Amino acid sequence: MIPRVNLLSSGMRQYLRQSQLFAQLDDRSLEEIGAAASLKNSAKNELIFYQGDVAYAFFIVATGKVKVFKMSPEGKEQILLIANPGDSFAEAALFSGGRFPASAQALEDSVLIVISRERFVALIEHNPDIAVNLIARLAGLLRKMTSLVEELSLTDVTTRLAHYLADQVDGSPNGPVTIQLEEKKGVLAAQLGTIPETLSRSFARLVREKMIVMEGAEIRILDLQRMRELAGID
């Protein structure tokens, strides 16, 4: 069952306030953005837009989870981004010639803030705070995409997996640390640019080398330092 959403302006303001893109804006700016926005319920596995569709808006996840992905002519999926509550996606489509460069699909029942392209572009023309936030977000996306291209072209799957697992750990704890896989293996495989069978072999290698112990979705990292060295993290 998709959660019911309070469509009042106070509810919209709350969702906008939790977003990374707009969290630092004042109430007046949030009200302006809210006037250009609407709320959309998306069921699990629903396609939100397809690559090549007219880019009529960009989105913020209020609740749920969304993947942004590309599909090759051979049917291979590459996940570009997993968007969780507070994350925005499809911002680049505002200025990329009017078409979505990738597709987006709900990974679970989700509520999305849909912000009109035309009305948002008009807003940033006279609100420098919104423009600065958007530039910072686009710069962050550019760094993430550059890192993704480097990983896919220069590293093997086990190295990518080690990098992903190491990134799930906060700080530099002493001794083993336990993490919970947030994504199903099929989704994680597509995120790492591989297939589930190859991903399973990479997990098995890390187990054999005594870097991790697995029990379902729970992973105990036994040697975080070795994991980071394998991943090339300083």
CSV table of C-alpha atoms in Angstrom, one decimal:
chain,number,residue,atom,x,y,z
A,1,MET,CA,0.0,0.0,0.0
A,2,ILE,CA,1.4,3.4,-1.0
A,3,PRO,CA,1.4,5.8,2.0
A,4,ARG,CA,-1.2,8.6,1.9
A,5,VAL,CA,0.3,12.0,1.6
A,6,ASN,CA,-0.8,15.2,3.3
A,7,LEU,CA,-1.2,17.6,0.4
A,8,LEU,CA,-1.3,20.8,2.6
A,9,SER,CA,1.5,23.3,2.1
A,10,SER,CA,2.9,22.5,5.6
A,11,GLY,CA,3.4,18.9,4.4
A,12,MET,CA,5.2,20.1,1.3
A,13,ARG,CA,7.3,22.4,3.3
A,14,GLN,CA,8.4,19.6,5.6
A,15,TYR,CA,9.4,17.4,2.7
A,16,LEU,CA,11.3,20.3,1.1
A,17,ARG,CA,13.1,21.1,4.4
A,18,GLN,CA,14.4,17.5,4.6
A,19,SER,CA,15.9,17.7,1.1
A,20,GLN,CA,19.6,18.2,0.6
A,21,LEU,CA,19.0,20.7,-2.1
A,22,PHE,CA,16.7,23.1,-0.2
A,23,ALA,CA,17.4,22.4,3.5
A,24,GLN,CA,19.2,25.7,4.1
A,25,LEU,CA,16.7,28.0,2.4
A,26,ASP,CA,14.4,30.3,4.3
A,27,ASP,CA,10.6,29.8,4.5
A,28,ARG,CA,9.9,32.4,1.8
A,29,SER,CA,12.1,30.5,-0.7
A,30,LEU,CA,10.6,27.2,0.3
A,31,GLU,CA,7.1,28.6,-0.3
A,32,GLU,CA,8.2,29.8,-3.8
A,33,ILE,CA,9.5,26.3,-4.6
A,34,GLY,CA,6.5,24.7,-3.1
A,35,ALA,CA,4.3,26.7,-5.5
A,36,ALA,CA,6.2,25.1,-8.4
A,37,ALA,CA,5.9,21.6,-7.0
A,38,SER,CA,3.4,18.8,-6.6
A,39,LEU,CA,3.4,15.4,-4.8
A,40,LYS,CA,3.3,12.1,-6.7
A,41,ASN,CA,2.8,8.6,-5.4
A,42,SER,CA,4.9,5.9,-7.3
A,43,ALA,CA,4.3,2.2,-6.6
A,44,LYS,CA,7.2,-0.2,-6.3
A,45,ASN,CA,8.7,-1.0,-9.8
A,46,GLU,CA,6.8,1.9,-11.4
A,47,LEU,CA,8.7,3.7,-14.2
A,48,ILE,CA,8.8,7.4,-13.3
A,49,PHE,CA,10.3,8.4,-16.7
A,50,TYR,CA,12.1,6.8,-19.6
A,51,GLN,CA,15.4,7.9,-21.1
A,52,GLY,CA,14.5,10.3,-24.0
A,53,ASP,CA,11.2,11.5,-22.5
A,54,VAL,CA,10.7,15.3,-22.4
A,55,ALA,CA,12.3,16.6,-19.2
A,56,TYR,CA,9.3,18.4,-17.8
A,57,ALA,CA,10.5,18.4,-14.1
A,58,PHE,CA,13.0,17.2,-11.6
A,59,PHE,CA,12.3,15.2,-8.5
A,60,ILE,CA,13.0,14.9,-4.8
A,61,VAL,CA,12.3,11.6,-2.9
A,62,ALA,CA,10.1,12.4,0.1
A,63,THR,CA,9.7,8.7,1.1
A,64,GLY,CA,10.8,5.5,-0.5
A,65,LYS,CA,13.7,4.8,-2.8
A,66,VAL,CA,14.3,5.4,-6.6
A,67,LYS,CA,17.0,4.2,-9.0
A,68,VAL,CA,18.2,6.2,-12.0
A,69,PHE,CA,19.7,4.0,-14.6
A,70,LYS,CA,20.8,3.5,-18.2
A,71,MET,CA,20.0,0.5,-20.3
A,72,SER,CA,22.2,-0.7,-23.1
A,73,PRO,CA,20.8,-2.0,-26.5
A,74,GLU,CA,21.8,-5.5,-25.3
A,75,GLY,CA,19.6,-5.0,-22.1
A,76,LYS,CA,22.4,-4.5,-19.6
A,77,GLU,CA,21.4,-2.1,-16.8
A,78,GLN,CA,23.8,0.4,-15.2
A,79,ILE,CA,22.5,2.2,-12.2
A,80,LEU,CA,23.8,5.7,-12.0
A,81,LEU,CA,22.2,6.8,-8.7
A,82,ILE,CA,20.1,5.4,-5.8
A,83,ALA,CA,18.0,8.2,-4.5
A,84,ASN,CA,16.8,8.0,-0.8
A,85,PRO,CA,14.6,10.3,1.1
A,86,GLY,CA,15.9,13.9,0.8
A,87,ASP,CA,17.8,13.1,-2.4
A,88,SER,CA,17.0,14.8,-5.6
A,89,PHE,CA,17.4,13.5,-9.1
A,90,ALA,CA,17.0,14.5,-12.8
A,91,GLU,CA,18.3,18.1,-12.0
A,92,ALA,CA,20.7,18.0,-14.9
A,93,ALA,CA,17.7,17.5,-17.3
A,94,LEU,CA,16.7,21.1,-16.5
A,95,PHE,CA,19.5,22.4,-18.7
A,96,SER,CA,20.4,19.4,-21.0
A,97,GLY,CA,18.3,20.1,-24.0
A,98,GLY,CA,14.9,19.1,-22.7
A,99,ARG,CA,15.3,15.3,-22.6
A,100,PHE,CA,15.9,12.9,-19.7
A,101,PRO,CA,19.4,11.3,-20.3
A,102,ALA,CA,18.4,8.2,-18.2
A,103,SER,CA,15.4,6.4,-16.8
A,104,ALA,CA,14.1,6.3,-13.3
A,105,GLN,CA,12.1,3.6,-11.4
A,106,ALA,CA,10.8,3.3,-7.9
A,107,LEU,CA,12.5,0.5,-6.0
A,108,GLU,CA,9.8,0.6,-3.3
A,109,ASP,CA,6.5,2.4,-2.8
A,110,SER,CA,7.6,6.1,-2.9
A,111,VAL,CA,6.3,9.6,-2.6
A,112,LEU,CA,8.1,12.1,-4.8
A,113,ILE,CA,8.2,15.9,-5.0
A,114,VAL,CA,7.8,16.8,-8.7
A,115,ILE,CA,9.1,20.3,-9.4
A,116,SER,CA,8.1,21.9,-12.7
A,117,ARG,CA,11.0,22.7,-15.0
A,118,GLU,CA,9.6,25.9,-16.4
A,119,ARG,CA,8.5,27.3,-13.1
A,120,PHE,CA,11.8,26.3,-11.3
A,121,VAL,CA,14.0,27.9,-14.0
A,122,ALA,CA,11.9,31.1,-13.6
A,123,LEU,CA,12.6,31.0,-9.8
A,124,ILE,CA,16.3,30.7,-10.0
A,125,GLU,CA,16.5,33.7,-12.2
A,126,HIS,CA,15.7,36.0,-9.3
A,127,ASN,CA,16.7,33.8,-6.3
A,128,PRO,CA,20.5,33.4,-6.0
A,129,ASP,CA,20.3,31.1,-3.0
A,130,ILE,CA,18.4,28.5,-5.0
A,131,ALA,CA,20.8,28.9,-7.9
A,132,VAL,CA,23.9,28.4,-5.7
A,133,ASN,CA,22.4,25.3,-4.1
A,134,LEU,CA,21.6,23.9,-7.6
A,135,ILE,CA,25.1,24.6,-8.8
A,136,ALA,CA,26.6,22.8,-5.8
A,137,ARG,CA,24.3,19.8,-6.3
A,138,LEU,CA,25.2,19.6,-10.0
A,139,ALA,CA,28.9,19.8,-9.1
A,140,GLY,CA,28.5,16.9,-6.7
A,141,LEU,CA,26.7,14.8,-9.3
A,142,LEU,CA,29.5,15.5,-11.8
A,143,ARG,CA,32.1,14.3,-9.3
A,144,LYS,CA,30.0,11.2,-8.6
A,145,MET,CA,29.6,10.4,-12.3
A,146,THR,CA,33.4,11.0,-13.0
A,147,SER,CA,34.2,8.6,-10.1
A,148,LEU,CA,31.7,6.0,-11.5
A,149,VAL,CA,33.3,6.1,-15.0
A,150,GLU,CA,36.7,5.7,-13.5
A,151,GLU,CA,35.7,2.7,-11.4
A,152,LEU,CA,33.9,1.0,-14.3
A,153,SER,CA,36.8,1.5,-16.7
A,154,LEU,CA,39.8,1.0,-14.4
A,155,THR,CA,38.8,-1.4,-11.6
A,156,ASP,CA,37.5,-5.0,-11.4
A,157,VAL,CA,34.2,-6.0,-9.7
A,158,THR,CA,35.8,-7.1,-6.4
A,159,THR,CA,37.6,-3.7,-6.1
A,160,ARG,CA,34.3,-1.9,-6.7
A,161,LEU,CA,32.6,-4.1,-4.2
A,162,ALA,CA,35.3,-3.4,-1.6
A,163,HIS,CA,34.9,0.4,-2.2
A,164,TYR,CA,31.1,0.1,-1.8
A,165,LEU,CA,31.4,-1.8,1.5
A,166,ALA,CA,34.1,0.5,2.9
A,167,ASP,CA,31.9,3.5,2.1
A,168,GLN,CA,29.1,2.1,4.3
A,169,VAL,CA,31.3,2.4,7.4
A,170,ASP,CA,31.4,5.7,9.3
A,171,GLY,CA,34.8,6.7,10.6
A,172,SER,CA,37.6,4.3,11.3
A,173,PRO,CA,36.4,2.0,14.0
A,174,ASN,CA,38.8,-0.3,15.8
A,175,GLY,CA,38.1,-4.0,15.2
A,176,PRO,CA,35.4,-5.7,13.2
A,177,VAL,CA,32.3,-3.7,12.2
A,178,THR,CA,28.8,-5.0,11.0
A,179,ILE,CA,26.9,-3.4,8.2
A,180,GLN,CA,23.5,-4.2,6.6
A,181,LEU,CA,23.2,-4.3,2.9
A,182,GLU,CA,20.5,-1.8,1.9
A,183,GLU,CA,20.1,-3.0,-1.7
A,184,LYS,CA,19.1,-6.3,-3.0
A,185,LYS,CA,22.0,-8.1,-4.8
A,186,GLY,CA,20.4,-7.6,-8.3
A,187,VAL,CA,20.2,-3.8,-7.7
A,188,LEU,CA,23.7,-3.7,-6.2
A,189,ALA,CA,25.1,-5.7,-9.1
A,190,ALA,CA,23.7,-3.1,-11.6
A,191,GLN,CA,25.0,-0.3,-9.4
A,192,LEU,CA,28.5,-1.8,-9.6
A,193,GLY,CA,28.3,-2.5,-13.4
A,194,THR,CA,28.1,-6.2,-13.3
A,195,ILE,CA,25.7,-9.2,-13.0
A,196,PRO,CA,24.5,-11.0,-9.9
A,197,GLU,CA,26.6,-14.1,-10.6
A,198,THR,CA,29.8,-12.1,-10.8
A,199,LEU,CA,28.9,-10.1,-7.7
A,200,SER,CA,28.4,-13.4,-5.8
A,201,ARG,CA,31.9,-14.5,-6.8
A,202,SER,CA,33.3,-11.3,-5.6
A,203,PHE,CA,31.6,-11.6,-2.3
A,204,ALA,CA,32.9,-15.2,-2.1
A,205,ARG,CA,36.5,-14.0,-2.7
A,206,LEU,CA,36.2,-11.5,0.1
A,207,VAL,CA,35.0,-14.3,2.4
A,208,ARG,CA,37.9,-16.6,1.3
A,209,GLU,CA,40.4,-13.8,2.0
A,210,LYS,CA,38.9,-13.4,5.5
A,211,MET,CA,37.9,-9.7,4.9
A,212,ILE,CA,34.2,-10.3,5.6
A,213,VAL,CA,31.7,-12.8,7.0
A,214,MET,CA,28.2,-12.9,5.5
A,215,GLU,CA,24.9,-13.9,7.0
A,216,GLY,CA,22.1,-12.9,4.7
A,217,ALA,CA,22.1,-9.2,4.2
A,218,GLU,CA,24.3,-8.7,7.3
A,219,ILE,CA,28.0,-8.3,6.5
A,220,ARG,CA,30.7,-8.3,9.2
A,221,ILE,CA,33.8,-6.6,8.0
A,222,LEU,CA,36.8,-8.2,9.7
A,223,ASP,CA,39.6,-6.1,8.3
A,224,LEU,CA,38.5,-2.6,7.3
A,225,GLN,CA,42.1,-1.5,6.7
A,226,ARG,CA,42.6,-4.3,4.1
A,227,MET,CA,39.3,-3.5,2.6
A,228,ARG,CA,40.2,0.1,2.1
A,229,GLU,CA,43.6,-0.8,0.7
A,230,LEU,CA,41.9,-3.1,-1.9
A,231,ALA,CA,39.4,-0.3,-2.7
A,232,GLY,CA,42.2,2.2,-3.1
A,233,ILE,CA,40.9,4.5,-0.4
A,234,ASP,CA,43.5,6.5,1.4
